[in-house]
């Protein structure tokens, strides 16, 4: 991993995001994008102060892109610059782009259909010429490749909230199969819209703690009442090790394994005993050739939903045994909110930084006595305060609606 980029509710770059994570800050606040008076949930973790022109997107270009695509481009630009790669000196047929997106251009879709609803019956169909290319989920990967002239593998992974962890896994596999020297991998999402919030409200997935947005995302606490929606993008440059060494690149960490599985249980709920979660972590460990006791930190899916938090904790105990109590576990969604399809990329990036800096960000918003009888609190959830420790290897979990599970492992480079 030689380059990192981030647009998150905690900051529009990696440094600001990491500082806020270590400090235990929440990115949640009342929604500013639309009138929420009639919505059950009136807050979210929005990206703040984002200006497309800061990322070489003039007004004309920006109007041709949905916000999720703008976030993806900004994160990719940061990551490529951070990598120090001389792009023009590289064989661009050996550089690819794989981005994960769960929903894609939902804002564009909503705006265009609403506009048609207001006038369509009178004047007939009239949609903007950029409607389709702004809306489709693959277009962020396409834009990045066009901007930099990358001719390598180029596609999107879509598996709900596991989307961008699958993107990291696919990028890893492409490189070790010899298909590319480097992959620009990540994920992006921008679903804080009336349709996004209203839809998740309808299925009772979101927290409704409107009186205290900053404390609403509280994974593994008994008082949790749903997830907090977030938005943004994360990008990581995955590079073949010898290629990175040959150009003298800074190496944050090595990606050493990936796992995939399915719950095969329910369209939205995780398996109550965490069977799919256990399997995906086991598959990642086997792929990496590692034993459970070689993992020091797990950035868990931990969405702050009742069933999900319990099942993931059970899965960790079932797989790691006694070592489970020596792990640090944390859900950074307590600070960033749930970035849906972008969650895996941002949390993968956080896991890489934990390995690099030997710091585990906290799970915030846990109060003394706020304990669920179905969760074993002998596990170290890193509640409320970051912890410094040697992180030899970190695991990052993401689970998506439909039972899609993905896991990646990052190891310290020595």
Coordinates of C-alpha atoms in Angstrom, one line a residue:
X1 CA 0.0 0.0 0.0
X2 CA 1.9 3.0 -1.3
X3 CA -0.7 5.8 -1.5
X4 CA -3.8 6.9 0.5
X5 CA -6.6 9.4 -0.2
X6 CA -9.8 10.2 1.7
X7 CA -12.9 12.4 1.6
X8 CA -14.8 11.7 4.8
X9 CA -17.2 13.3 7.3
X10 CA -14.1 13.9 9.5
X11 CA -12.0 15.7 6.9
X12 CA -11.3 16.1 3.2
X13 CA -7.9 14.5 3.4
X14 CA -6.1 11.6 5.1
X15 CA -4.3 13.7 7.8
X16 CA -7.5 15.5 9.0
X17 CA -9.5 12.3 9.0
X18 CA -6.8 10.3 11.0
X19 CA -6.4 13.1 13.5
X20 CA -10.1 13.2 14.2
X21 CA -10.3 9.4 14.4
X22 CA -7.5 9.2 17.0
X23 CA -9.1 12.1 18.9
X24 CA -12.5 10.3 19.0
X25 CA -14.5 13.0 17.2
X26 CA -17.9 12.4 15.6
X27 CA -18.8 13.6 12.1
X28 CA -22.5 13.5 12.8
X29 CA -24.6 16.6 12.6
X30 CA -28.1 17.8 11.4
X31 CA -28.6 17.2 7.7
X32 CA -27.9 20.4 5.7
X33 CA -28.9 19.1 2.2
X34 CA -32.7 19.1 2.5
X35 CA -35.5 19.8 4.8
X36 CA -35.8 16.9 7.3
X37 CA -38.8 18.2 9.2
X38 CA -40.9 15.2 8.2
X39 CA -38.2 12.6 8.4
X40 CA -37.7 10.2 11.3
X41 CA -34.0 10.7 11.1
X42 CA -32.8 14.3 10.7
X43 CA -29.0 13.9 10.9
X44 CA -26.1 12.2 9.2
X45 CA -22.3 12.2 8.7
X46 CA -22.1 14.6 5.7
X47 CA -18.9 15.6 3.9
X48 CA -18.2 19.2 4.9
X49 CA -16.7 22.0 2.9
X50 CA -16.0 20.0 -0.2
X51 CA -15.2 22.1 -3.3
X52 CA -14.8 20.2 -6.6
X53 CA -12.5 22.9 -7.9
X54 CA -9.9 22.0 -5.3
X55 CA -9.5 18.7 -7.1
X56 CA -9.1 20.0 -10.7
X57 CA -12.8 19.7 -11.4
X58 CA -14.1 23.0 -12.9
X59 CA -17.8 23.8 -12.8
X60 CA -18.4 22.3 -16.2
X61 CA -16.8 19.0 -15.3
X62 CA -18.4 18.9 -11.9
X63 CA -21.9 19.4 -13.3
X64 CA -21.3 16.2 -15.4
X65 CA -20.6 14.1 -12.3
X66 CA -22.7 13.0 -9.4
X67 CA -21.3 13.9 -5.9
X68 CA -20.2 10.3 -5.3
X69 CA -18.0 10.5 -8.5
X70 CA -16.5 13.8 -7.4
X71 CA -15.5 12.3 -4.1
X72 CA -13.9 9.3 -5.8
X73 CA -11.8 11.5 -8.1
X74 CA -10.7 13.7 -5.1
X75 CA -9.6 10.6 -3.1
X76 CA -7.9 9.1 -6.1
X77 CA -6.0 12.3 -6.8
X78 CA -4.8 12.4 -3.2
X79 CA -3.7 8.7 -3.2
X80 CA -1.8 9.0 -6.5
X81 CA 0.0 12.1 -5.3
X82 CA 0.7 10.5 -2.0
X83 CA 2.2 7.4 -3.7
X84 CA 4.9 9.5 -5.3
X85 CA 4.5 7.6 -8.5
X86 CA 5.8 9.2 -11.7
X87 CA 2.7 8.3 -13.7
X88 CA 4.1 9.5 -17.1
X89 CA 7.1 7.2 -16.6
X90 CA 5.0 4.1 -15.9
X91 CA 3.6 1.6 -18.3
X92 CA -0.1 2.7 -18.1
X93 CA -1.3 -0.5 -19.6
X94 CA -0.2 -2.1 -16.3
X95 CA -2.1 0.3 -14.0
X96 CA -5.8 -0.3 -13.4
X97 CA -8.7 1.1 -11.4
X98 CA -11.2 -0.9 -9.3
X99 CA -13.7 1.1 -7.3
X100 CA -16.5 -0.2 -5.1
X101 CA -19.9 1.6 -5.1
X102 CA -23.0 0.4 -3.4
X103 CA -25.7 2.7 -4.8
X104 CA -24.0 5.1 -7.2
X105 CA -25.7 8.3 -8.5
X106 CA -28.8 8.3 -6.4
X107 CA -28.9 12.1 -6.2
X108 CA -28.7 12.4 -9.9
X109 CA -31.4 9.7 -10.4
X110 CA -33.7 11.4 -7.9
X111 CA -33.2 14.9 -9.4
X112 CA -33.9 13.8 -12.9
X113 CA -37.0 11.8 -12.1
X114 CA -38.4 14.5 -9.9
X115 CA -37.9 17.0 -12.7
X116 CA -39.7 14.8 -15.1
X117 CA -42.5 14.3 -12.7
X118 CA -43.0 18.1 -12.5
X119 CA -43.0 18.7 -16.3
X120 CA -43.0 15.4 -18.1
X121 CA -46.8 15.0 -18.5
X122 CA -47.0 18.3 -20.2
X123 CA -43.9 18.4 -22.5
X124 CA -43.0 14.8 -22.8
X125 CA -39.8 13.1 -21.7
X126 CA -36.9 15.5 -21.2
X127 CA -33.8 14.3 -19.4
X128 CA -30.4 15.8 -19.2
X129 CA -27.8 14.3 -21.6
X130 CA -25.5 13.4 -18.6
X131 CA -28.3 11.6 -16.7
X132 CA -27.2 8.1 -17.4
X133 CA -23.4 8.6 -17.3
X134 CA -23.8 10.6 -14.0
X135 CA -26.0 7.9 -12.4
X136 CA -24.3 4.6 -13.3
X137 CA -22.1 3.0 -10.6
X138 CA -19.1 2.2 -12.8
X139 CA -18.5 5.8 -14.0
X140 CA -16.1 6.8 -11.2
X141 CA -13.6 4.1 -12.2
X142 CA -14.1 5.2 -15.8
X143 CA -13.4 8.9 -15.0
X144 CA -10.2 8.1 -13.1
X145 CA -8.8 6.0 -15.8
X146 CA -9.6 8.6 -18.4
X147 CA -8.1 11.4 -16.4
X148 CA -4.8 9.6 -16.0
X149 CA -4.7 7.4 -19.1
X150 CA -4.7 4.1 -17.2
X151 CA -5.4 1.3 -19.6
X152 CA -5.2 -1.6 -17.2
X153 CA -8.2 -3.5 -15.6
X154 CA -11.1 -1.1 -15.0
X155 CA -14.4 -2.0 -13.3
X156 CA -16.7 -1.5 -10.4
X157 CA -17.6 -3.9 -7.6
X158 CA -21.1 -3.7 -6.2
X159 CA -22.1 -5.8 -3.1
X160 CA -23.9 -3.2 -0.9
X161 CA -21.8 -2.3 2.1
X162 CA -19.1 -4.8 1.2
X163 CA -18.5 -3.2 -2.2
X164 CA -15.2 -1.5 -1.7
X165 CA -13.7 -4.3 0.4
X166 CA -14.4 -6.5 -2.6
X167 CA -12.7 -3.8 -4.7
X168 CA -9.5 -4.1 -2.5
X169 CA -9.7 -7.9 -2.7
X170 CA -10.0 -7.8 -6.5
X171 CA -7.2 -5.3 -6.9
X172 CA -5.0 -7.6 -4.7
X173 CA -5.8 -10.6 -6.8
X174 CA -5.2 -8.8 -10.1
X175 CA -1.7 -7.9 -8.9
X176 CA -0.7 -11.3 -7.6
X177 CA -2.0 -12.9 -10.8
X178 CA 0.4 -10.7 -12.7
X179 CA -2.4 -8.7 -14.5
X180 CA -1.1 -5.3 -13.2
X181 CA 1.7 -3.5 -11.5
X182 CA -0.6 -1.2 -9.6
X183 CA -4.3 -0.7 -9.0
X184 CA -6.1 2.5 -7.9
X185 CA -8.6 0.8 -5.6
X186 CA -11.3 2.3 -3.4
X187 CA -14.9 3.1 -2.9
X188 CA -17.3 6.1 -3.0
X189 CA -20.8 6.9 -1.9
X190 CA -23.1 9.9 -1.6
X191 CA -26.6 8.7 -0.6
X192 CA -27.6 11.4 2.0
X193 CA -30.7 12.3 -0.1
X194 CA -34.4 12.2 0.6
X195 CA -34.6 8.8 -1.1
X196 CA -31.6 7.4 0.7
X197 CA -32.6 8.6 4.2
X198 CA -36.3 7.9 3.6
X199 CA -35.6 4.4 2.3
X200 CA -33.4 3.4 5.2
X201 CA -35.9 5.0 7.6
X202 CA -38.7 2.9 6.1
X203 CA -36.8 -0.3 6.9
X204 CA -36.0 1.0 10.4
X205 CA -32.2 0.7 9.9
X206 CA -31.2 4.3 11.0
X207 CA -30.8 5.8 14.4
X208 CA -33.4 8.3 15.3
X209 CA -31.5 10.0 18.1
X210 CA -32.2 13.4 16.7
X211 CA -31.6 15.2 20.0
X212 CA -27.9 14.1 20.0
X213 CA -26.5 13.3 16.6
X214 CA -22.9 13.1 17.8
X215 CA -23.7 10.3 20.2
X216 CA -26.1 8.4 17.9
X217 CA -23.7 5.9 16.5
X218 CA -22.8 3.7 19.4
X219 CA -21.7 0.2 18.3
X220 CA -21.8 -2.6 20.9
X221 CA -23.7 -0.4 23.4
X222 CA -27.1 -1.7 24.6
X223 CA -28.7 1.6 23.8
X224 CA -27.8 1.5 20.1
X225 CA -30.8 2.1 17.8
X226 CA -29.5 1.9 14.3
X227 CA -26.7 3.2 12.1
X228 CA -25.9 6.7 11.1
X229 CA -25.5 7.3 7.4
X230 CA -22.2 8.7 6.1
X231 CA -20.7 9.6 2.7
X232 CA -17.4 10.1 1.1
X233 CA -14.6 8.1 -0.5
X234 CA -11.5 6.2 0.3
X235 CA -8.7 5.3 -2.1
X236 CA -5.6 3.1 -1.7
X237 CA -2.8 2.5 -4.2
X238 CA -2.0 -1.2 -4.3
X239 CA 1.3 -1.9 -5.9
X240 CA 3.3 -5.0 -6.6
X241 CA 6.0 -5.2 -3.9
X242 CA 9.1 -5.4 -6.1
X243 CA 7.7 -2.6 -8.3
X244 CA 7.3 -0.4 -5.3
X245 CA 10.7 -1.2 -4.0
X246 CA 12.4 -0.5 -7.3
X247 CA 11.1 3.0 -7.4
X248 CA 11.9 3.6 -3.7
X249 CA 8.2 4.0 -2.6
X250 CA 7.1 4.5 0.9
X251 CA 5.2 1.4 1.9
X252 CA 2.5 1.9 4.5
X253 CA 1.7 -1.8 4.9
X254 CA 1.4 -5.0 2.9
X255 CA -1.9 -6.5 1.9
X256 CA -1.5 -10.2 2.6
X257 CA -4.9 -11.8 2.4
X258 CA -8.5 -11.5 1.4
X259 CA -11.6 -13.5 2.3
X260 CA -15.1 -13.7 0.8
X261 CA -18.3 -15.5 2.0
X262 CA -22.0 -15.4 2.0
X263 CA -24.4 -15.6 5.0
X264 CA -27.1 -17.3 2.8
X265 CA -29.5 -16.3 5.5
X266 CA -31.5 -13.1 5.0
X267 CA -31.7 -10.1 2.6
X268 CA -30.7 -7.5 5.3
X269 CA -29.9 -9.3 8.6
X270 CA -26.7 -11.0 9.4
X271 CA -26.7 -14.6 10.6
X272 CA -27.5 -14.4 14.3
X273 CA -24.5 -16.7 15.2
X274 CA -22.2 -14.9 12.8
X275 CA -21.5 -18.0 10.6
X276 CA -20.8 -16.0 7.5
X277 CA -18.7 -13.5 9.4
X278 CA -16.6 -16.3 11.0
X279 CA -16.1 -17.9 7.6
X280 CA -15.0 -14.8 5.8
X281 CA -12.4 -14.0 8.5
X282 CA -11.2 -17.6 8.4
X283 CA -10.9 -17.5 4.6
X284 CA -8.8 -14.3 4.8
X285 CA -6.5 -15.9 7.4
X286 CA -6.0 -19.0 5.3
X287 CA -5.4 -16.9 2.2
X288 CA -2.7 -14.9 4.1
X289 CA -1.2 -18.1 5.6
X290 CA -1.6 -16.6 9.0
X291 CA -2.7 -17.9 12.4
X292 CA -5.4 -16.1 14.4
X293 CA -2.9 -15.1 17.0
X294 CA -1.0 -13.0 14.5
X295 CA -3.8 -10.4 14.2
X296 CA -3.7 -7.5 16.7
X297 CA -6.6 -5.3 15.5
X298 CA -9.9 -5.8 13.8
X299 CA -11.7 -2.8 12.3
X300 CA -15.1 -4.4 12.6
X301 CA -18.2 -3.8 10.5
X302 CA -19.9 -2.7 13.7
X303 CA -22.8 -0.6 12.4
X304 CA -24.6 0.0 15.7
X305 CA -27.5 -2.2 14.8
X306 CA -28.8 -4.7 17.3
X307 CA -28.3 -8.0 15.5
X308 CA -25.3 -7.1 13.5
X309 CA -23.1 -6.1 16.5
X310 CA -24.0 -9.2 18.4
X311 CA -23.3 -11.6 15.5
X312 CA -19.9 -10.1 14.7
X313 CA -18.8 -10.3 18.3
X314 CA -19.8 -14.0 18.4
X315 CA -18.0 -14.7 15.2
X316 CA -14.7 -13.1 16.5
X317 CA -15.0 -15.2 19.7
X318 CA -15.7 -18.4 17.7
X319 CA -12.8 -18.0 15.4
X320 CA -10.1 -16.4 17.6
X321 CA -10.8 -18.3 20.8
X322 CA -8.6 -17.2 23.7
X323 CA -6.8 -14.7 21.5
X324 CA -10.0 -12.8 21.0
X325 CA -9.4 -11.2 24.4
X326 CA -6.0 -10.0 23.4
X327 CA -7.2 -8.2 20.2
X328 CA -8.2 -4.6 19.9
X329 CA -11.5 -4.3 18.2
X330 CA -13.0 -1.0 17.1
X331 CA -15.8 0.3 15.0
X332 CA -14.8 3.6 13.4
X333 CA -18.3 3.9 12.1
X334 CA -19.0 5.4 15.5
X335 CA -17.2 8.5 14.2
X336 CA -17.5 8.4 10.4
X337 CA -21.0 7.0 10.2
X338 CA -21.7 4.1 7.8
X339 CA -20.4 5.1 4.3
X340 CA -22.3 2.2 2.7
X341 CA -20.3 1.2 -0.5
X342 CA -17.4 3.4 0.5
X343 CA -17.1 1.9 4.0
X344 CA -14.6 -0.9 3.1
X345 CA -12.2 1.5 1.4
X346 CA -12.2 4.1 4.2
X347 CA -12.0 1.4 6.9
X348 CA -9.3 -0.4 5.0
X349 CA -7.3 2.8 4.8
X350 CA -7.8 3.3 8.6
X351 CA -6.5 -0.3 9.2
X352 CA -3.4 0.5 7.1
X353 CA -2.8 3.6 9.2
X354 CA -3.2 1.6 12.4
X355 CA -0.5 -0.8 11.2
X356 CA 1.7 2.1 10.1
X357 CA 1.3 4.2 13.2
X358 CA 0.7 1.5 15.9
X359 CA -2.5 3.3 17.1
X360 CA -6.0 1.8 17.3
X361 CA -8.8 4.4 16.9
X362 CA -11.6 4.1 19.4
X363 CA -15.2 3.0 19.4
X364 CA -16.8 6.2 20.8
X365 CA -20.1 6.8 22.6
X366 CA -20.0 3.9 25.1
X367 CA -21.2 4.8 28.6
X368 CA -20.5 2.9 31.8
X369 CA -23.3 0.5 32.4
X370 CA -24.6 0.7 28.8
X371 CA -24.0 -3.0 28.2
X372 CA -25.9 -5.6 26.2
X373 CA -26.3 -8.9 28.0
X374 CA -25.7 -10.7 24.7
X375 CA -22.2 -9.2 24.2
X376 CA -19.1 -10.4 26.0
X377 CA -17.4 -7.2 27.4
X378 CA -14.2 -9.0 28.2
X379 CA -13.5 -8.3 24.5
X380 CA -11.5 -5.0 24.1
X381 CA -13.8 -2.8 22.0
X382 CA -11.3 0.1 22.5
X383 CA -14.1 2.2 23.9
X384 CA -13.9 6.0 23.8
X385 CA -10.1 6.4 23.7
X386 CA -7.5 5.4 21.1
X387 CA -4.9 2.9 22.2
X388 CA -1.3 2.8 21.3
X389 CA 0.0 -0.7 20.8
X390 CA 2.1 -2.7 18.3
X391 CA -0.1 -3.6 15.4
X392 CA 1.6 -6.3 13.5
X393 CA -1.4 -7.0 11.4
X394 CA -4.9 -5.6 11.1
X395 CA -8.1 -7.1 9.7
X396 CA -11.0 -5.1 8.2
X397 CA -14.5 -6.6 7.9
X398 CA -17.5 -5.4 5.9
X399 CA -20.9 -7.1 5.4
X400 CA -23.5 -6.1 2.9
X401 CA -27.3 -6.6 2.5
X402 CA -27.8 -9.8 0.6
X403 CA -25.4 -11.6 2.9
X404 CA -22.2 -10.5 1.1
X405 CA -19.1 -10.6 3.4
X406 CA -15.6 -9.4 2.6
X407 CA -12.5 -9.3 4.7
X408 CA -8.9 -8.0 4.1
X409 CA -5.7 -8.3 6.1
X410 CA -2.9 -5.8 6.2
X411 CA 0.5 -6.5 7.7
X412 CA 3.4 -4.3 8.8
X413 CA 6.1 -4.0 6.2
X414 CA 9.6 -4.8 7.4

